[in-house]
Structures are given as structure tokens and as C-alpha cells.
Amino acid sequence: MKQKRFILQENELPTAWYNIQADMATKPMPPIHPATRQPLGVDDLARIFPRECCVQELDTEHQFIPIPEEVLDKYKFYRSTPLVRAYALEQALQTPAHIYFKNESVNPLGSHKINSALAQCYYAKQEGTTNVTTETGAGQWGAALAYAAKVFGLEAAVYQVKISMQQKPYRSSIMRTFGAAVTGSPSMSTRAGKDIITRDPHHPGSLGTAISEAVELATTTPNCKYTLGSVLNHVGLHQTIIGLEAEKQMAMAGEYPDVVIACFGGGSNFGGIAFPFMRHNLKDGKQTEFIAAEPESCPKLTRGVFRYDFGDEAGYTPLLPMFTLGHSFKPANIHAGGLRYHGAGVIISQLLKDGLMRGVDIPQLESFDAGMLFARTEGIIPAPESSHAIAAAIREAEKCKQTGDEKVILFNLSGHGLIDMTAYDQYLNGDLMNYRITDADIERTLQGLPSI
Ligand SMILES: *Cc1c(COP(=O)(O)O)cnc(C)c1O
């Protein structure tokens, strides 16, 4: 009998996160203050984020960072997550490739986001913070943060992208169930929100508008810190629990991946599964290929430029060196809400620039075709975000079919799609379409890049 699922015992869980910055030959460039244009240190960032997260953000020295005991205890509620051999998908594709996926959908919140939410709330609580704010797009991060805040006894205020709030009403219900206060963004409750609404009364909201509002609330409220679900280095660090587990689980399966794939919003689940394997490329001469799957409608990795840009629409955040489409980029309302962000994380941008990974862009319909095949073979309905990774994995498996290569493909299933059934309905009814953007569209928003 061939084994399908590989699971670690509690005492086999990794006890430290992997910090790839320590192993990078070219270190990431620093975040920069938008007004003074000086590099930012821990003290500057700690005005916004929990201090320990800022220390981790800028740590280019320590290869491994211990996971606090209290965070490990909470990880044990749902970790390890299974590594699964997708035999049924392989068979449907008639591919000689071995396809594995790491199933991050099997926790009460339904996505990988909880891995970092628990860490960020733990550090906030340790430092005497009482309130946390954040933004959320599709709602997975907000849901994870709402739960983590409750676990560690913090009050959470979440700004949710207005359009996503309308498309996915259940996600606000989940956040409110865990005790968070939820506001649609742009809103009239902040200066940033008012400015945006004044300029464009029908603005559907974006991660950029919601970040501006959450940061403003955090910086104008005592004992309140802002938390972020993606993009930043410390978020990717916390997510490496995914790849560190997968490394042990692949060894249980007696294999090592030739290709590692994840979908790409800001880069946290990609970094989470990729970095622990990439360390063997950097240190031990392995030649694994790393592929980040982004939507065709928001192609910062494949068609963006590497520049300093703001993380948010209003220009409140530090300037970050990243592959970006420009902070004023307004992506189409695709269903993979978690992938509608204009820029890529700093570490990933550097790795991409250095040729250590590559991006692929996936049209919306191809992602749903892939998600549908996955659901019908492996029995799991994937999040529309995760379907981009599945589509990229299928492309690789199809190539193996042509060449006869028995490659080992590992992808991250970042979440399930059970709260995204409206999207599946639209797909099944033939109402979904692709959104290819023109070079002129990209040129236009790139003109708004800060000059530095
Ligand atoms: C948020 C989210 C993503 C995208 O975020 P990354 O930081 O790029 O991982 C992908 N999949 C799911 C299910 C998400 O919730």
C-alpha cells in the first residue's frame, strides 16, 4: 500500500523558524523613511509594529529563531498539517511526475495566515499592547488575526476591503464571532479613508486603502499596534513552519522536491514553503526550482519593476524595495482577493532579482479549471488563491508528461475555498472571465512611483 498522507507527531514539530536573510549572499535593501529618505531601524518600525517583529524584520544574522513556547502550544492545536501525495490528480493528468501538496487549509481558520497571526499577537501581548489593528482583503488574514487576538487577550479592529466584504460576507461574520470590530474600507472613520472617498466616492477599496486606515488607527491610538498578514520579512519568517515541516515530511516519503510552488499575494505562503528548501540551494548545492504563481491581473513579479515603493495607497508606510506595479495600481476584482496586492515582499523581490526563483502569471479561468480538477480528484475545494499554485503545478506536471521526467513537484495548498462558493458558482455558470492588463495600464501607475 502506498502512503498518501504524512504527519508529524507533536514532539517532531520544528521549534525554530528559518530566517533566510542570514543565508542570502545579497542582503535585502533596508526600508526607508518616506520623508527623510533615511534607512529605518527597529525603533522607527516599532512605532507601528510589535517590537520583536521589527527585530526579526531586520535580522540578517540569525539563521534560526526559536518559536516561543506559548506559540508552539497554539500551533499544536492544528499542526503539523498533512503533506499529501496527490495520486488522484497525478492519475487524472497521466503524468509521470510525483505531485505532493502541503495542506495548510486544515485549521479552524482555513488558511496559512494563522501561523503568523499567533506569533504577532503573542509578541504584542508580551510587550503590553492591548489593541491590534489590521487590514484584510479576502478576509483570511482578518479571521486569523481575530482568532489570535482572542487567544492572547487582545482587542482587534479590522479594516476589510469594501468590495471583498460585499463578495464574502461570511468572512466578516467569522471575524466578529471571534470578537473583532470590522469596518469596510475606505471608510469615513479615518483621515486616509475620508481622503480616498473624497477623491473617488465609489472606490471599491483595496489592500492599500485598508492598510492606510489600519496604520492610521494604530499610530493615533495608545497601546495599539498594527499587524500585517503578508509582505513583510517577519511574516514570511513565521510561515517557514510550513516548509520546515514539509522538509521532514518529504523525507518520510523518501523524496526531495525538484520544484516548489506556491501562489503569490505578498509572498508569505510562498516564502513559508520555499525558504527552508531554498536554504539547501544556497548552502548545499541543491538545484530545486521555485515558482511563485501570481494572477494575470496583478502581475508584479512577471511585469512589475524593482523599485522603492509604498506598501499602501495613501503613502503612510515606509518605502520598501520591491517588485511593484505602483502603489496606486487598482487590480481587477478577481475572486482570488488575497492575490490583489501591488507589490512583492522585500526578501522575495531580492531573490527574484538574483535569479533564485521565478514568477508565472495565471489567468483567472485557468486557475478555476485547475481548482475544479483538484476538487474532483483530491476531494478538497481549494481557495481561489491556492488554485493559482495548483494551476502552476499542473503546468509543470504537463511538461513532465511530454518529457517523461519523473519530477517531484511540491506545492502549498494555502487555504480551502468553502467560503468562496459564490466564485465557484459564477465559474460553473460560465460568468467568470480573464483580465489581462495592458502595458499602458502598468506604465500609468508606475508613473506614480516615488522618485528615489
Ligand atoms: C492571503 C492568502 C494568500 C496570499 O498571501 P501570501 O502572503 O502571498 O501567501 C494566498 N492564499 C490564501 C488562502 C490566503 O489567505
XYZ file of C-alpha atoms and ligand atoms in Angstrom:
467
model
C 0.000 0.000 0.000
C 1.337 3.389 -0.976
C 1.242 6.006 1.761
C -0.785 9.120 0.916
C -0.591 11.418 3.966
C 2.481 12.224 6.059
C 2.012 13.746 9.505
C 4.465 14.719 12.251
C 3.950 13.902 15.913
C 3.815 16.842 18.350
C 7.359 16.168 19.544
C 8.624 16.246 15.943
C 7.375 19.789 15.219
C 10.086 22.306 14.285
C 10.935 24.505 17.292
C 12.568 27.399 15.400
C 11.654 29.407 12.302
C 14.146 29.701 9.439
C 15.479 33.192 8.649
C 16.676 33.105 5.037
C 18.143 36.617 5.345
C 21.081 35.071 7.234
C 21.953 32.891 4.223
C 21.387 35.392 1.390
C 24.560 36.467 -0.423
C 22.910 39.775 -1.344
C 21.032 41.057 1.695
C 17.715 42.825 1.141
C 17.892 46.623 0.940
C 16.528 48.451 4.027
C 13.101 50.046 4.423
C 13.340 53.826 4.037
C 11.524 56.700 5.745
C 9.267 58.396 3.187
C 10.089 61.940 4.353
C 13.744 61.806 5.429
C 14.723 59.033 2.964
C 16.884 57.531 5.704
C 17.003 53.767 6.356
C 14.641 52.751 9.160
C 15.773 50.960 12.300
C 13.958 48.841 14.854
C 12.904 51.913 16.891
C 11.258 53.535 13.879
C 9.346 50.409 12.877
C 8.373 49.678 16.500
C 6.142 52.764 16.489
C 3.844 50.781 14.221
C 4.555 47.062 14.791
C 5.282 44.911 17.867
C 8.984 45.455 18.655
C 10.062 41.816 18.473
C 8.584 41.597 14.957
C 10.718 44.630 13.987
C 13.832 42.938 15.375
C 13.016 39.887 13.264
C 12.259 42.108 10.258
C 15.801 43.459 10.150
C 17.669 40.367 11.396
C 20.207 39.354 8.760
C 22.327 37.333 11.216
C 20.447 34.511 12.909
C 19.670 31.568 10.694
C 17.132 30.092 13.121
C 14.858 31.994 15.518
C 13.274 29.981 18.347
C 9.483 29.748 18.323
C 8.205 30.907 21.749
C 6.797 28.068 23.865
C 3.331 29.723 24.045
C 3.184 29.995 20.243
C 4.269 26.376 19.815
C 1.488 25.373 22.219
C -1.075 27.111 19.994
C 0.490 25.609 16.856
C -0.273 22.213 18.377
C -4.000 22.941 18.026
C -3.655 22.228 14.309
C -0.047 21.343 13.431
C 1.546 19.514 11.836
C -0.525 19.948 8.721
C -0.504 16.946 6.394
C 1.813 16.536 3.455
C -0.245 14.675 0.862
C 0.743 12.777 -2.279
C -1.821 13.750 -4.921
C -2.107 10.320 -6.551
C -5.587 11.005 -7.918
C -4.519 14.274 -9.519
C -1.428 12.581 -10.992
C -3.621 9.903 -12.470
C -6.085 12.376 -13.967
C -3.169 14.204 -15.591
C -1.490 10.973 -16.719
C 1.804 12.490 -15.615
C 4.940 10.630 -14.524
C 5.574 13.493 -12.037
C 5.116 12.884 -8.311
C 2.874 15.648 -7.008
C 2.769 16.494 -3.305
C 0.878 19.262 -1.558
C 1.173 20.689 1.929
C -2.352 21.153 3.218
C -2.492 24.460 5.124
C -6.290 24.536 4.794
C -6.842 22.166 7.702
C -7.039 24.558 10.618
C -10.152 26.226 12.020
C -9.469 29.430 10.053
C -8.921 27.672 6.749
C -5.606 29.214 5.614
C -1.918 29.516 6.464
C -2.424 33.059 7.865
C -2.905 31.792 11.437
C 0.796 30.765 11.603
C 1.873 34.398 11.728
C -1.213 35.831 13.453
C -0.454 33.753 16.566
C 3.174 34.900 16.632
C 2.350 38.590 16.118
C -0.371 38.631 18.788
C 1.875 36.777 21.229
C 4.641 39.386 20.854
C 2.135 42.266 21.045
C 0.721 40.895 24.299
C 4.216 40.345 25.761
C 5.029 43.979 25.112
C 1.962 45.300 26.942
C -0.144 46.125 23.893
C -3.907 45.981 24.452
C -5.228 46.555 20.921
C -4.228 45.408 17.461
C -5.380 46.702 14.085
C -5.044 45.294 10.647
C -6.411 45.244 7.136
C -7.817 42.261 5.325
C -8.677 41.653 1.702
C -10.499 38.411 1.156
C -10.793 38.111 4.932
C -8.486 35.199 5.728
C -5.931 37.370 7.483
C -8.603 39.265 9.400
C -10.170 35.989 10.511
C -6.808 34.605 11.617
C -5.923 37.810 13.454
C -9.331 37.996 15.148
C -8.849 34.467 16.482
C -5.217 35.007 17.522
C -6.121 38.267 19.287
C -8.823 36.442 21.232
C -6.382 33.641 22.143
C -3.903 36.140 23.632
C -6.488 38.518 25.142
C -6.189 41.499 22.771
C -8.870 43.681 21.168
C -8.793 43.549 17.357
C -10.028 46.210 14.892
C -10.056 45.053 11.274
C -10.455 47.171 8.117
C -11.792 44.947 5.384
C -11.624 45.864 1.679
C -15.168 47.050 0.916
C -15.634 45.014 -2.257
C -14.475 41.803 -0.538
C -16.809 42.484 2.366
C -19.682 42.501 -0.119
C -18.416 39.461 -2.045
C -17.616 37.391 1.046
C -19.958 38.425 3.863
C -19.316 35.274 5.898
C -15.717 36.278 6.462
C -16.831 39.351 8.467
C -19.143 37.071 10.434
C -16.167 34.875 11.320
C -14.107 37.859 12.471
C -16.986 39.175 14.556
C -17.560 35.715 16.033
C -14.002 35.841 17.338
C -14.730 39.274 18.801
C -13.141 41.670 16.287
C -14.646 45.014 15.260
C -14.894 45.052 11.448
C -15.121 48.174 9.210
C -15.363 48.326 5.401
C -12.521 50.298 3.750
C -12.377 53.017 2.537
C -14.401 54.304 5.498
C -15.161 57.713 6.977
C -13.559 56.708 10.298
C -10.021 57.794 9.376
C -8.420 60.747 7.627
C -6.948 58.419 4.995
C -10.358 56.860 4.330
C -12.042 60.274 4.042
C -9.397 61.468 1.571
C -9.855 58.407 -0.621
C -13.656 58.683 -0.596
C -13.448 62.379 -1.427
C -11.299 61.610 -4.471
C -13.366 58.611 -5.562
C -16.755 58.136 -3.840
C -17.203 54.684 -5.411
C -13.758 53.359 -4.591
C -14.209 49.570 -4.123
C -11.369 49.502 -1.617
C -8.064 47.702 -1.902
C -5.495 46.280 0.455
C -3.747 49.618 0.019
C -6.698 51.678 1.303
C -7.312 49.298 4.205
C -3.638 49.351 5.247
C -3.667 53.168 5.287
C -6.651 53.153 7.616
C -5.351 50.451 9.955
C -1.924 52.104 10.245
C -3.547 55.464 10.964
C -5.662 53.957 13.757
C -2.620 52.207 15.261
C -0.456 55.328 15.228
C -3.173 57.548 16.725
C -4.295 55.132 19.494
C -2.253 54.435 22.662
C -1.175 50.812 23.303
C -2.300 49.841 19.843
C -0.113 48.067 17.296
C -0.588 47.344 13.646
C -0.153 43.824 12.295
C 0.286 42.663 8.725
C -0.609 39.323 7.195
C 1.876 39.240 4.337
C 4.660 41.113 2.514
C 6.940 41.800 5.494
C 10.005 39.708 6.347
C 8.823 38.659 9.804
C 5.554 37.331 8.380
C 7.440 35.147 5.912
C 9.689 34.064 8.781
C 6.732 32.784 10.833
C 5.391 30.962 7.792
C 8.585 28.910 7.410
C 6.995 26.443 9.826
C 5.250 25.187 6.633
C 8.428 24.385 4.729
C 10.330 23.110 7.772
C 7.573 20.585 8.423
C 7.380 19.732 4.729
C 11.112 19.075 4.661
C 10.722 16.401 7.376
C 7.596 15.013 5.753
C 9.213 14.764 2.299
C 11.990 12.785 3.980
C 9.334 10.448 5.428
C 8.095 9.974 1.859
C 11.676 9.276 0.781
C 11.742 12.164 -1.706
C 13.072 15.700 -2.199
C 11.307 18.286 -4.371
C 12.664 19.286 -7.795
C 10.083 22.056 -7.982
C 8.417 24.016 -5.154
C 5.359 26.122 -5.980
C 3.031 28.464 -4.110
C 0.553 31.140 -5.057
C 1.691 34.705 -4.579
C -0.031 37.690 -2.973
C 2.683 39.393 -0.937
C 4.773 36.261 -0.614
C 4.173 34.818 2.851
C 2.931 31.343 1.950
C 5.413 31.189 -0.914
C 8.294 32.127 1.388
C 6.892 29.799 4.024
C 7.124 26.705 1.893
C 10.062 27.779 -0.311
C 12.708 29.264 2.006
C 13.527 26.112 4.014
C 14.163 24.240 0.747
C 15.936 27.214 -0.828
C 18.439 27.117 2.013
C 19.729 23.854 0.520
C 20.153 25.597 -2.846
C 22.062 28.395 -1.109
C 24.170 26.162 1.164
C 24.277 22.605 -0.156
C 24.236 22.856 -3.947
C 20.672 21.586 -4.417
C 19.011 22.793 -7.618
C 15.348 22.908 -6.729
C 13.281 25.290 -8.851
C 10.998 27.786 -7.102
C 7.880 29.103 -8.813
C 5.556 31.814 -7.479
C 2.129 31.811 -9.153
C 0.509 35.226 -9.398
C -2.724 36.238 -11.147
C -2.512 37.569 -14.692
C -4.491 40.598 -13.499
C -1.901 41.597 -10.856
C 1.468 40.603 -12.326
C 4.073 42.358 -10.188
C 6.621 39.536 -10.400
C 6.416 38.992 -14.148
C 5.667 42.541 -15.340
C 6.427 44.892 -12.434
C 9.604 46.903 -11.810
C 12.105 46.643 -8.932
C 11.872 49.989 -7.116
C 11.288 51.620 -3.749
C 7.526 51.982 -3.332
C 4.909 52.471 -0.629
C 3.090 49.479 0.820
C -0.231 51.323 0.820
C -2.371 53.591 -1.293
C -2.061 56.741 0.830
C 1.709 56.531 1.243
C 1.754 56.093 5.049
C 4.039 53.055 5.185
C 7.814 53.020 4.884
C 9.246 52.808 1.383
C 10.189 49.224 0.561
C 12.451 47.954 -2.234
C 10.180 45.640 -4.175
C 8.844 44.396 -7.451
C 5.799 46.588 -7.823
C 3.075 47.722 -10.195
C 2.902 51.053 -8.318
C 1.025 51.661 -5.071
C -1.902 53.254 -6.900
C -2.438 50.114 -9.015
C -6.085 49.007 -8.898
C -6.353 45.310 -9.717
C -9.484 43.844 -11.297
C -11.985 42.319 -8.905
C -10.814 38.747 -9.341
C -12.007 36.191 -6.814
C -8.517 35.471 -5.525
C -8.805 38.535 -3.276
C -5.657 37.616 -1.360
C -3.561 37.996 -4.508
C -4.698 41.536 -5.355
C -1.697 43.390 -3.936
C 0.509 45.747 -5.938
C 3.925 44.687 -4.612
C 6.057 41.739 -3.573
C 7.839 41.300 -0.239
C 11.372 42.645 0.122
C 13.176 39.294 0.527
C 11.331 37.750 -2.384
C 11.980 40.773 -4.576
C 15.704 40.401 -3.916
C 15.616 36.633 -4.575
C 13.755 37.215 -7.828
C 16.235 39.900 -8.875
C 19.068 37.461 -8.108
C 17.505 34.715 -10.236
C 16.884 32.303 -7.356
C 13.184 31.910 -8.181
C 10.747 32.845 -10.907
C 7.179 34.056 -11.244
C 4.427 32.804 -13.542
C 1.148 34.583 -14.165
C -2.047 32.577 -14.307
C -5.292 33.710 -15.990
C -8.367 33.546 -13.737
C -10.113 30.865 -15.816
C -7.048 28.613 -15.830
C -6.873 28.905 -12.040
C -10.509 27.830 -11.692
C -10.058 24.968 -14.207
C -7.187 23.765 -12.034
C -9.095 24.213 -8.770
C -12.028 22.286 -10.211
C -9.841 19.362 -11.296
C -8.181 19.328 -7.879
C -11.555 19.315 -6.098
C -12.835 16.473 -8.267
C -9.716 14.337 -7.803
C -8.364 15.081 -4.313
C -11.706 15.962 -2.726
C -10.697 19.368 -1.371
C -12.220 22.615 -2.654
C -9.245 24.994 -2.830
C -9.257 28.727 -2.120
C -9.229 30.678 -5.417
C -5.780 31.939 -4.347
C -4.448 28.406 -3.878
C -5.806 27.379 -7.281
C -3.077 29.533 -8.857
C -0.488 27.232 -7.267
C -2.410 24.190 -8.450
C -2.513 25.605 -11.997
C 1.247 26.190 -11.945
C 1.809 22.650 -10.596
C -0.370 21.243 -13.379
C 1.663 23.166 -15.977
C 4.839 21.553 -14.590
C 3.227 18.107 -14.482
C 2.115 18.504 -18.124
C 5.694 19.319 -19.090
C 6.822 16.089 -17.384
C 4.263 14.210 -19.413
C 5.904 15.493 -22.586
C 9.474 14.848 -21.484
C 8.820 11.691 -19.445
C 10.572 13.287 -16.439
C 9.579 11.830 -13.058
C 9.976 15.178 -11.318
C 8.914 15.642 -7.712
C 6.612 18.648 -7.523
C 5.605 20.153 -4.168
C 3.014 22.905 -3.893
C 1.391 24.674 -0.987
C -2.362 24.470 -0.633
C -2.647 27.775 1.198
C -6.328 27.511 2.057
C -9.721 25.966 1.331
C -12.455 27.632 -0.687
C -15.512 26.750 1.342
C -16.343 30.395 1.959
C -15.722 31.224 -1.695
C -18.575 29.241 -3.184
C -20.058 32.333 -4.860
C -16.941 32.357 -7.002
C -17.342 28.670 -7.838
C -20.999 29.279 -8.711
C -20.005 32.025 -11.111
C -17.388 29.779 -12.684
C -19.859 26.894 -13.060
C -22.407 29.260 -14.602
C -19.833 30.474 -17.130
C -19.829 34.001 -15.738
C -16.128 34.394 -14.980
C -13.584 35.970 -17.278
C -9.883 36.701 -17.628
C -8.414 40.144 -17.012
C -5.254 40.785 -18.961
C -3.874 44.249 -18.319
C -2.073 46.267 -20.968
C 1.458 47.617 -20.808
C -0.080 51.096 -20.956
C -2.096 50.380 -17.772
C 1.078 49.367 -15.989
C 3.020 52.358 -17.347
C 0.354 54.688 -15.988
C 0.504 53.506 -12.371
C 4.288 53.232 -12.472
C 4.414 56.970 -13.110
C 3.137 57.481 -9.573
C 6.200 55.771 -8.074
C 8.104 57.906 -5.577
C 11.359 59.178 -7.049
C 14.317 57.802 -5.137
C -3.665 35.645 1.985
C -3.690 34.428 1.200
C -2.803 34.234 0.129
C -1.828 35.262 -0.337
O -0.944 35.767 0.588
P 0.597 35.414 0.618
O 1.166 36.294 1.659
O 1.173 35.690 -0.727
O 0.693 33.984 0.986
C -2.858 33.034 -0.536
N -3.740 32.073 -0.214
C -4.606 32.220 0.801
C -5.571 31.116 1.103
C -4.605 33.398 1.546
O -5.453 33.540 2.560
